């Protein structure tokens, strides 16, 4: 019982650590992005060509962000279709086994 409790506690610590590590990585990426924007903004104030470059860069960031926001929806849809196809394969396999068994044929799995 005591070992099981320690194991559960250790798993919680690992989960917390992994969560905090993920948050740290996201914060570092956000800091890097903000620093990049700050530097580009500083340069963009100097000339019209730099201003255009900044606008293009920001549009690229927006486009990539929108693509990443759409990714989880498409991934969820893909997983749903995969699970449905697995269920259909199991059903069809079960039906084939029933057909073979009714004809007296042994099916090895």
Short mmCIF file of N, CA and C in Angstrom, two decimals:
data_model
loop_
_atom_site.label_atom_id
_atom_site.label_comp_id
_atom_site.label_asym_id
_atom_site.label_seq_id
_atom_site.Cartn_x
_atom_site.Cartn_y
_atom_site.Cartn_z
N UNK A 1 0.82 -1.19 0.00
CA UNK A 1 0.00 0.00 0.00
C UNK A 1 0.87 1.26 0.00
N UNK A 2 1.89 1.27 0.84
CA UNK A 2 2.76 2.44 0.95
C UNK A 2 3.51 2.69 -0.36
N UNK A 3 3.96 1.62 -1.00
CA UNK A 3 4.69 1.74 -2.27
C UNK A 3 3.76 2.27 -3.36
N UNK A 4 2.53 1.80 -3.35
CA UNK A 4 1.56 2.25 -4.35
C UNK A 4 1.29 3.75 -4.19
N UNK A 5 1.19 4.21 -2.95
CA UNK A 5 0.99 5.64 -2.70
C UNK A 5 2.17 6.47 -3.16
N UNK A 6 3.38 5.97 -2.91
CA UNK A 6 4.59 6.67 -3.36
C UNK A 6 4.63 6.74 -4.88
N UNK A 7 4.25 5.62 -5.52
CA UNK A 7 4.25 5.56 -6.98
C UNK A 7 3.27 6.60 -7.55
N UNK A 8 2.10 6.67 -6.96
CA UNK A 8 1.09 7.63 -7.40
C UNK A 8 1.59 9.06 -7.21
N UNK A 9 2.21 9.31 -6.07
CA UNK A 9 2.75 10.64 -5.78
C UNK A 9 3.87 11.00 -6.76
N UNK A 10 4.73 10.03 -7.06
CA UNK A 10 5.82 10.26 -8.02
C UNK A 10 5.27 10.58 -9.40
N UNK A 11 4.23 9.87 -9.81
CA UNK A 11 3.61 10.14 -11.12
C UNK A 11 3.05 11.56 -11.16
N UNK A 12 2.44 11.99 -10.06
CA UNK A 12 1.91 13.36 -10.01
C UNK A 12 3.03 14.38 -10.12
N UNK A 13 4.15 14.11 -9.44
CA UNK A 13 5.29 15.02 -9.53
C UNK A 13 5.82 15.11 -10.96
N UNK A 14 5.91 13.96 -11.62
CA UNK A 14 6.38 13.96 -13.01
C UNK A 14 5.41 14.72 -13.91
N UNK A 15 4.11 14.52 -13.71
CA UNK A 15 3.11 15.22 -14.51
C UNK A 15 3.21 16.73 -14.29
N UNK A 16 3.36 17.13 -13.03
CA UNK A 16 3.50 18.56 -12.71
C UNK A 16 4.77 19.12 -13.34
N UNK A 17 5.86 18.38 -13.24
CA UNK A 17 7.13 18.82 -13.82
C UNK A 17 7.00 19.00 -15.33
N UNK A 18 6.39 18.02 -16.00
CA UNK A 18 6.24 18.09 -17.45
C UNK A 18 5.34 19.26 -17.85
N UNK A 19 4.30 19.51 -17.07
CA UNK A 19 3.42 20.64 -17.35
C UNK A 19 4.17 21.95 -17.21
N UNK A 20 4.92 22.08 -16.12
CA UNK A 20 5.68 23.31 -15.90
C UNK A 20 6.77 23.49 -16.95
N UNK A 21 7.37 22.39 -17.39
CA UNK A 21 8.38 22.47 -18.44
C UNK A 21 7.75 22.97 -19.75
N UNK A 22 6.55 22.47 -20.06
CA UNK A 22 5.85 22.94 -21.25
C UNK A 22 5.52 24.42 -21.17
N UNK A 23 5.08 24.86 -19.98
CA UNK A 23 4.78 26.28 -19.79
C UNK A 23 6.03 27.12 -19.96
N UNK A 24 7.15 26.63 -19.42
CA UNK A 24 8.42 27.36 -19.55
C UNK A 24 8.81 27.51 -21.01
N UNK A 25 8.67 26.42 -21.79
CA UNK A 25 9.02 26.48 -23.21
C UNK A 25 8.14 27.47 -23.95
N UNK A 26 6.84 27.47 -23.63
CA UNK A 26 5.94 28.43 -24.28
C UNK A 26 6.29 29.87 -23.91
N UNK A 27 6.64 30.08 -22.66
CA UNK A 27 7.02 31.43 -22.23
C UNK A 27 8.31 31.89 -22.91
N UNK A 28 9.26 30.97 -23.09
CA UNK A 28 10.50 31.33 -23.78
C UNK A 28 10.23 31.68 -25.24
N UNK A 29 9.35 30.91 -25.88
CA UNK A 29 8.99 31.22 -27.27
C UNK A 29 8.30 32.57 -27.36
N UNK A 30 7.40 32.83 -26.41
CA UNK A 30 6.69 34.11 -26.41
C UNK A 30 7.66 35.27 -26.20
N UNK A 31 8.61 35.11 -25.28
CA UNK A 31 9.61 36.14 -25.04
C UNK A 31 10.45 36.38 -26.29
N UNK A 32 10.84 35.31 -26.95
CA UNK A 32 11.63 35.43 -28.17
C UNK A 32 10.84 36.17 -29.25
N UNK A 33 9.57 35.82 -29.37
CA UNK A 33 8.72 36.48 -30.36
C UNK A 33 8.57 37.97 -30.05
N UNK A 34 8.34 38.29 -28.79
CA UNK A 34 8.19 39.70 -28.41
C UNK A 34 9.48 40.49 -28.64
N UNK A 35 10.62 39.88 -28.34
CA UNK A 35 11.90 40.55 -28.59
C UNK A 35 12.12 40.78 -30.08
N UNK A 36 11.75 39.79 -30.88
CA UNK A 36 11.88 39.92 -32.33
C UNK A 36 11.00 41.06 -32.85
N UNK A 37 9.78 41.11 -32.35
CA UNK A 37 8.86 42.18 -32.76
C UNK A 37 9.41 43.54 -32.35
N UNK A 38 9.92 43.62 -31.13
CA UNK A 38 10.46 44.89 -30.63
C UNK A 38 11.62 45.38 -31.52
N UNK A 39 12.53 44.45 -31.86
CA UNK A 39 13.67 44.83 -32.71
C UNK A 39 13.22 45.25 -34.10
N UNK A 40 12.27 44.51 -34.66
CA UNK A 40 11.78 44.85 -36.00
C UNK A 40 11.03 46.17 -35.99
N UNK A 41 10.29 46.41 -34.92
CA UNK A 41 9.55 47.67 -34.82
C UNK A 41 10.51 48.85 -34.73
N UNK A 42 11.57 48.66 -33.99
CA UNK A 42 12.59 49.71 -33.86
C UNK A 42 13.19 50.03 -35.24
N UNK A 43 13.48 48.96 -36.02
CA UNK A 43 14.03 49.16 -37.37
C UNK A 43 12.99 49.73 -38.32
N UNK A 44 11.73 49.36 -38.13
CA UNK A 44 10.68 49.78 -39.06
C UNK A 44 10.41 51.27 -38.97
N UNK A 45 10.73 51.87 -37.86
CA UNK A 45 10.49 53.30 -37.72
C UNK A 45 11.49 54.13 -38.51
N UNK A 46 12.53 53.51 -39.03
CA UNK A 46 13.57 54.27 -39.72
C UNK A 46 13.30 54.49 -41.19
N UNK A 47 12.62 53.55 -41.89
CA UNK A 47 12.40 53.74 -43.33
C UNK A 47 11.12 53.04 -43.79
N UNK A 48 10.55 53.50 -44.93
CA UNK A 48 9.33 52.87 -45.46
C UNK A 48 9.56 51.41 -45.88
N UNK A 49 10.74 51.10 -46.41
CA UNK A 49 11.02 49.72 -46.82
C UNK A 49 11.03 48.79 -45.60
N UNK A 50 11.59 49.27 -44.52
CA UNK A 50 11.61 48.47 -43.29
C UNK A 50 10.20 48.31 -42.73
N UNK A 51 9.39 49.35 -42.88
CA UNK A 51 8.00 49.29 -42.42
C UNK A 51 7.25 48.20 -43.18
N UNK A 52 7.47 48.13 -44.50
CA UNK A 52 6.83 47.10 -45.34
C UNK A 52 7.30 45.71 -44.91
N UNK A 53 8.57 45.58 -44.63
CA UNK A 53 9.12 44.30 -44.19
C UNK A 53 8.48 43.86 -42.87
N UNK A 54 8.28 44.80 -41.96
CA UNK A 54 7.64 44.49 -40.67
C UNK A 54 6.21 44.01 -40.88
N UNK A 55 5.48 44.70 -41.74
CA UNK A 55 4.09 44.32 -42.01
C UNK A 55 4.04 42.92 -42.60
N UNK A 56 4.92 42.62 -43.56
CA UNK A 56 4.97 41.28 -44.15
C UNK A 56 5.30 40.22 -43.10
N UNK A 57 6.22 40.54 -42.23
CA UNK A 57 6.60 39.60 -41.17
C UNK A 57 5.43 39.33 -40.23
N UNK A 58 4.71 40.38 -39.85
CA UNK A 58 3.56 40.22 -38.95
C UNK A 58 2.45 39.42 -39.62
N UNK A 59 2.24 39.65 -40.92
CA UNK A 59 1.24 38.87 -41.65
C UNK A 59 1.63 37.40 -41.71
N UNK A 60 2.93 37.13 -41.87
CA UNK A 60 3.40 35.74 -41.86
C UNK A 60 3.17 35.08 -40.52
N UNK A 61 3.44 35.81 -39.45
CA UNK A 61 3.19 35.28 -38.10
C UNK A 61 1.71 34.99 -37.91
N UNK A 62 0.86 35.90 -38.35
CA UNK A 62 -0.58 35.71 -38.23
C UNK A 62 -1.04 34.49 -39.02
N UNK A 63 -0.52 34.34 -40.22
CA UNK A 63 -0.88 33.20 -41.07
C UNK A 63 -0.47 31.88 -40.41
N UNK A 64 0.75 31.80 -39.91
CA UNK A 64 1.22 30.58 -39.25
C UNK A 64 0.41 30.28 -37.99
N UNK A 65 0.05 31.32 -37.25
CA UNK A 65 -0.76 31.14 -36.04
C UNK A 65 -2.13 30.58 -36.40
N UNK A 66 -2.72 31.10 -37.46
CA UNK A 66 -4.03 30.60 -37.88
C UNK A 66 -3.94 29.15 -38.35
N UNK A 67 -2.85 28.80 -39.03
CA UNK A 67 -2.67 27.41 -39.46
C UNK A 67 -2.55 26.49 -38.26
N UNK A 68 -1.78 26.91 -37.26
CA UNK A 68 -1.60 26.08 -36.07
C UNK A 68 -2.89 25.97 -35.28
N UNK A 69 -3.71 27.02 -35.29
CA UNK A 69 -4.98 26.97 -34.58
C UNK A 69 -5.93 25.99 -35.26
N UNK A 70 -5.83 25.84 -36.58
CA UNK A 70 -6.68 24.90 -37.30
C UNK A 70 -6.18 23.47 -37.16
N UNK A 71 -4.92 23.29 -36.83
CA UNK A 71 -4.33 21.95 -36.74
C UNK A 71 -5.03 21.03 -35.74
N UNK A 72 -5.30 21.47 -34.50
CA UNK A 72 -5.95 20.54 -33.57
C UNK A 72 -7.30 20.05 -34.05
N UNK A 73 -8.06 20.92 -34.75
CA UNK A 73 -9.36 20.47 -35.26
C UNK A 73 -9.17 19.38 -36.31
N UNK A 74 -8.22 19.57 -37.22
CA UNK A 74 -8.01 18.57 -38.26
C UNK A 74 -7.45 17.28 -37.65
N UNK A 75 -6.60 17.40 -36.63
CA UNK A 75 -6.05 16.22 -35.97
C UNK A 75 -7.16 15.45 -35.25
N UNK A 76 -8.06 16.18 -34.59
CA UNK A 76 -9.17 15.54 -33.89
C UNK A 76 -10.05 14.79 -34.90
N UNK A 77 -10.29 15.42 -36.04
CA UNK A 77 -11.11 14.80 -37.09
C UNK A 77 -10.41 13.54 -37.62
N UNK A 78 -9.11 13.62 -37.82
CA UNK A 78 -8.33 12.48 -38.30
C UNK A 78 -8.42 11.32 -37.31
N UNK A 79 -8.27 11.61 -36.02
CA UNK A 79 -8.35 10.56 -35.00
C UNK A 79 -9.74 9.93 -34.98
N UNK A 80 -10.78 10.76 -35.15
CA UNK A 80 -12.15 10.25 -35.17
C UNK A 80 -12.35 9.31 -36.35
N UNK A 81 -11.88 9.72 -37.53
CA UNK A 81 -12.02 8.87 -38.71
C UNK A 81 -11.24 7.57 -38.55
N UNK A 82 -10.05 7.66 -37.96
CA UNK A 82 -9.24 6.47 -37.74
C UNK A 82 -9.94 5.50 -36.80
N UNK A 83 -10.50 6.01 -35.70
CA UNK A 83 -11.18 5.12 -34.75
C UNK A 83 -12.41 4.49 -35.39
N UNK A 84 -13.12 5.25 -36.21
CA UNK A 84 -14.29 4.68 -36.89
C UNK A 84 -13.87 3.59 -37.87
N UNK A 85 -12.78 3.82 -38.60
CA UNK A 85 -12.34 2.80 -39.55
C UNK A 85 -11.88 1.54 -38.81
N UNK A 86 -11.24 1.71 -37.64
CA UNK A 86 -10.83 0.55 -36.84
C UNK A 86 -12.05 -0.25 -36.38
N UNK A 87 -13.10 0.45 -35.96
CA UNK A 87 -14.32 -0.23 -35.53
C UNK A 87 -14.94 -1.00 -36.69
N UNK A 88 -14.98 -0.36 -37.86
CA UNK A 88 -15.54 -1.03 -39.03
C UNK A 88 -14.72 -2.26 -39.41
N UNK A 89 -13.39 -2.14 -39.31
CA UNK A 89 -12.55 -3.30 -39.62
C UNK A 89 -12.81 -4.44 -38.65
N UNK A 90 -12.97 -4.12 -37.36
CA UNK A 90 -13.25 -5.15 -36.37
C UNK A 90 -14.59 -5.81 -36.65
N UNK A 91 -15.60 -4.97 -36.99
CA UNK A 91 -16.92 -5.52 -37.30
C UNK A 91 -16.86 -6.42 -38.53
N UNK A 92 -16.19 -5.95 -39.57
CA UNK A 92 -16.13 -6.76 -40.80
C UNK A 92 -15.33 -8.03 -40.56
N UNK A 93 -14.27 -7.96 -39.76
CA UNK A 93 -13.49 -9.15 -39.43
C UNK A 93 -14.36 -10.14 -38.65
N UNK A 94 -15.15 -9.60 -37.71
CA UNK A 94 -16.05 -10.46 -36.94
C UNK A 94 -17.10 -11.11 -37.83
N UNK A 95 -17.66 -10.34 -38.77
CA UNK A 95 -18.65 -10.89 -39.70
C UNK A 95 -18.04 -11.96 -40.59
N UNK A 96 -16.80 -11.74 -41.06
CA UNK A 96 -16.14 -12.74 -41.90
C UNK A 96 -15.90 -14.02 -41.11
N UNK A 97 -15.50 -13.88 -39.85
CA UNK A 97 -15.27 -15.07 -39.03
C UNK A 97 -16.57 -15.83 -38.83
N UNK A 98 -17.68 -15.10 -38.63
CA UNK A 98 -18.97 -15.76 -38.48
C UNK A 98 -19.36 -16.49 -39.76
N UNK A 99 -19.11 -15.88 -40.91
CA UNK A 99 -19.43 -16.52 -42.18
C UNK A 99 -18.60 -17.78 -42.38
N UNK A 100 -17.30 -17.70 -42.06
CA UNK A 100 -16.45 -18.87 -42.21
C UNK A 100 -16.86 -19.97 -41.24
N UNK A 101 -17.19 -19.59 -40.01
CA UNK A 101 -17.58 -20.59 -39.02
C UNK A 101 -18.88 -21.27 -39.43
N UNK A 102 -19.82 -20.51 -40.02
CA UNK A 102 -21.08 -21.11 -40.44
C UNK A 102 -20.86 -22.09 -41.59
N UNK A 103 -19.77 -21.91 -42.35
CA UNK A 103 -19.46 -22.83 -43.45
C UNK A 103 -18.53 -23.94 -43.00
N UNK A 104 -18.15 -23.92 -41.71
CA UNK A 104 -17.31 -24.98 -41.18
C UNK A 104 -15.83 -24.77 -41.42
N UNK A 105 -15.41 -23.55 -41.75
CA UNK A 105 -14.00 -23.24 -41.99
C UNK A 105 -13.42 -22.63 -40.72
N UNK A 106 -12.26 -23.13 -40.31
CA UNK A 106 -11.60 -22.61 -39.12
C UNK A 106 -10.71 -21.43 -39.51
N UNK A 107 -10.85 -20.34 -38.77
CA UNK A 107 -10.06 -19.14 -39.04
C UNK A 107 -9.04 -18.99 -37.92
N UNK A 108 -7.77 -18.87 -38.30
CA UNK A 108 -6.71 -18.65 -37.31
C UNK A 108 -6.48 -17.15 -37.18
N UNK A 109 -6.45 -16.65 -35.95
CA UNK A 109 -6.22 -15.22 -35.75
C UNK A 109 -4.80 -14.98 -35.34
#
